[in-house]
């Protein structure tokens, strides 16, 4: 599915076939992703993941949704890529699906 907006900013939404992640990409290199993450069970887990991601260069927003087992992250893909974000989450002890 894709969606385009007027003006100079274009937005494209991509949904992984397995539903593991949702990605929104804008023309300005900002990307918003929703990742499925296992092992987050409490507010301490939420704080750990959000803090680790927010300390990464290029990450603009990070929010954990405990009940859904998801992490929403907005980042500049010219500075940091999805693989680096996945690795950061896994380094602190959680499993990224997909």
PDB file of C-alpha atoms in Angstrom:
ATOM      1  CA  UNK A   1       0.000   0.000   0.000  1.00  0.00           C
ATOM      2  CA  UNK A   2       1.357   3.453  -0.746  1.00  0.00           C
ATOM      3  CA  UNK A   3       0.168   6.951  -0.068  1.00  0.00           C
ATOM      4  CA  UNK A   4       1.420  10.207  -1.552  1.00  0.00           C
ATOM      5  CA  UNK A   5       0.864  13.671  -0.117  1.00  0.00           C
ATOM      6  CA  UNK A   6       0.900  16.996  -1.918  1.00  0.00           C
ATOM      7  CA  UNK A   7       3.816  19.426  -1.839  1.00  0.00           C
ATOM      8  CA  UNK A   8       7.406  18.256  -1.694  1.00  0.00           C
ATOM      9  CA  UNK A   9       6.985  15.595   0.950  1.00  0.00           C
ATOM     10  CA  UNK A  10       6.013  12.156  -0.235  1.00  0.00           C
ATOM     11  CA  UNK A  11       4.996   9.421   2.157  1.00  0.00           C
ATOM     12  CA  UNK A  12       5.114   5.736   1.322  1.00  0.00           C
ATOM     13  CA  UNK A  13       3.772   3.099   3.700  1.00  0.00           C
ATOM     14  CA  UNK A  14       5.081  -0.454   3.424  1.00  0.00           C
ATOM     15  CA  UNK A  15       3.680  -3.400   5.357  1.00  0.00           C
ATOM     16  CA  UNK A  16       5.771  -6.556   5.659  1.00  0.00           C
ATOM     17  CA  UNK A  17       3.904  -9.611   4.311  1.00  0.00           C
ATOM     18  CA  UNK A  18       4.173 -11.369   7.677  1.00  0.00           C
ATOM     19  CA  UNK A  19       3.012  -8.224   9.463  1.00  0.00           C
ATOM     20  CA  UNK A  20       6.258  -8.084  11.467  1.00  0.00           C
ATOM     21  CA  UNK A  21       6.946  -4.433  10.845  1.00  0.00           C
ATOM     22  CA  UNK A  22       5.275  -1.395   9.438  1.00  0.00           C
ATOM     23  CA  UNK A  23       7.364   1.275   7.794  1.00  0.00           C
ATOM     24  CA  UNK A  24       6.545   4.801   6.742  1.00  0.00           C
ATOM     25  CA  UNK A  25       9.145   6.636   4.688  1.00  0.00           C
ATOM     26  CA  UNK A  26       9.152  10.339   3.892  1.00  0.00           C
ATOM     27  CA  UNK A  27      11.151  12.175   1.265  1.00  0.00           C
ATOM     28  CA  UNK A  28      13.269  13.890   3.954  1.00  0.00           C
ATOM     29  CA  UNK A  29      14.936  10.546   4.930  1.00  0.00           C
ATOM     30  CA  UNK A  30      12.831  10.239   8.082  1.00  0.00           C
ATOM     31  CA  UNK A  31      11.390   6.774   8.564  1.00  0.00           C
ATOM     32  CA  UNK A  32       8.850   5.555  11.101  1.00  0.00           C
ATOM     33  CA  UNK A  33       8.860   1.861  11.955  1.00  0.00           C
ATOM     34  CA  UNK A  34       6.852  -0.370  14.257  1.00  0.00           C
ATOM     35  CA  UNK A  35       8.884  -3.401  15.330  1.00  0.00           C
ATOM     36  CA  UNK A  36       7.636  -6.509  17.124  1.00  0.00           C
ATOM     37  CA  UNK A  37       9.890  -7.102  20.139  1.00  0.00           C
ATOM     38  CA  UNK A  38       9.799 -10.038  22.580  1.00  0.00           C
ATOM     39  CA  UNK A  39      10.832  -9.947  26.220  1.00  0.00           C
ATOM     40  CA  UNK A  40       9.560  -6.512  27.271  1.00  0.00           C
ATOM     41  CA  UNK A  41       7.385  -7.089  30.328  1.00  0.00           C
ATOM     42  CA  UNK A  42       7.534  -4.050  32.610  1.00  0.00           C
ATOM     43  CA  UNK A  43       8.130  -0.314  32.865  1.00  0.00           C
ATOM     44  CA  UNK A  44      11.842  -0.981  33.426  1.00  0.00           C
ATOM     45  CA  UNK A  45      11.993  -2.791  30.059  1.00  0.00           C
ATOM     46  CA  UNK A  46      10.134   0.092  28.435  1.00  0.00           C
ATOM     47  CA  UNK A  47      12.574   2.641  29.857  1.00  0.00           C
ATOM     48  CA  UNK A  48      15.628   0.545  28.861  1.00  0.00           C
ATOM     49  CA  UNK A  49      14.562   0.208  25.228  1.00  0.00           C
ATOM     50  CA  UNK A  50      13.437   3.820  24.834  1.00  0.00           C
ATOM     51  CA  UNK A  51      16.601   5.176  26.450  1.00  0.00           C
ATOM     52  CA  UNK A  52      18.915   2.955  24.385  1.00  0.00           C
ATOM     53  CA  UNK A  53      17.254   3.986  21.126  1.00  0.00           C
ATOM     54  CA  UNK A  54      17.076   7.695  21.966  1.00  0.00           C
ATOM     55  CA  UNK A  55      20.833   7.707  22.598  1.00  0.00           C
ATOM     56  CA  UNK A  56      21.476   6.552  19.022  1.00  0.00           C
ATOM     57  CA  UNK A  57      22.484   9.220  16.532  1.00  0.00           C
ATOM     58  CA  UNK A  58      19.665   9.741  14.027  1.00  0.00           C
ATOM     59  CA  UNK A  59      16.842   8.427  16.224  1.00  0.00           C
ATOM     60  CA  UNK A  60      14.232  11.152  16.754  1.00  0.00           C
ATOM     61  CA  UNK A  61      11.513   9.257  18.660  1.00  0.00           C
ATOM     62  CA  UNK A  62      11.186   5.879  20.359  1.00  0.00           C
ATOM     63  CA  UNK A  63       8.121   4.574  22.173  1.00  0.00           C
ATOM     64  CA  UNK A  64       7.497   1.113  23.611  1.00  0.00           C
ATOM     65  CA  UNK A  65       3.964  -0.312  23.663  1.00  0.00           C
ATOM     66  CA  UNK A  66       4.210  -3.073  26.282  1.00  0.00           C
ATOM     67  CA  UNK A  67       0.761  -4.605  25.787  1.00  0.00           C
ATOM     68  CA  UNK A  68       1.315  -4.961  22.042  1.00  0.00           C
ATOM     69  CA  UNK A  69       4.971  -5.999  22.313  1.00  0.00           C
ATOM     70  CA  UNK A  70       5.911  -3.252  19.883  1.00  0.00           C
ATOM     71  CA  UNK A  71       8.428  -0.446  19.577  1.00  0.00           C
ATOM     72  CA  UNK A  72       7.644   2.607  17.437  1.00  0.00           C
ATOM     73  CA  UNK A  73      10.771   4.384  16.270  1.00  0.00           C
ATOM     74  CA  UNK A  74      11.291   7.407  14.022  1.00  0.00           C
ATOM     75  CA  UNK A  75      14.769   7.861  12.603  1.00  0.00           C
ATOM     76  CA  UNK A  76      16.792   9.487   9.846  1.00  0.00           C
ATOM     77  CA  UNK A  77      17.823   6.635   7.565  1.00  0.00           C
ATOM     78  CA  UNK A  78      20.666   8.745   6.194  1.00  0.00           C
ATOM     79  CA  UNK A  79      22.243   8.568   9.682  1.00  0.00           C
ATOM     80  CA  UNK A  80      21.164   5.209  11.142  1.00  0.00           C
ATOM     81  CA  UNK A  81      19.633   2.141   9.516  1.00  0.00           C
ATOM     82  CA  UNK A  82      17.089  -0.403  10.655  1.00  0.00           C
ATOM     83  CA  UNK A  83      19.708  -3.108  11.204  1.00  0.00           C
ATOM     84  CA  UNK A  84      21.583  -0.885  13.684  1.00  0.00           C
ATOM     85  CA  UNK A  85      18.327  -0.241  15.561  1.00  0.00           C
ATOM     86  CA  UNK A  86      17.553  -3.978  15.687  1.00  0.00           C
ATOM     87  CA  UNK A  87      21.082  -4.710  16.929  1.00  0.00           C
ATOM     88  CA  UNK A  88      20.769  -2.098  19.688  1.00  0.00           C
ATOM     89  CA  UNK A  89      17.512  -3.640  20.941  1.00  0.00           C
ATOM     90  CA  UNK A  90      19.020  -7.134  20.867  1.00  0.00           C
ATOM     91  CA  UNK A  91      22.231  -5.990  22.596  1.00  0.00           C
ATOM     92  CA  UNK A  92      20.227  -4.982  25.659  1.00  0.00           C
ATOM     93  CA  UNK A  93      18.521  -8.369  25.844  1.00  0.00           C
ATOM     94  CA  UNK A  94      15.341  -8.308  23.754  1.00  0.00           C
ATOM     95  CA  UNK A  95      14.406 -10.205  20.595  1.00  0.00           C
ATOM     96  CA  UNK A  96      13.272  -8.351  17.473  1.00  0.00           C
ATOM     97  CA  UNK A  97      10.927 -10.458  15.344  1.00  0.00           C
ATOM     98  CA  UNK A  98      11.143 -10.574  11.566  1.00  0.00           C
TER      99      UNK A  98
END
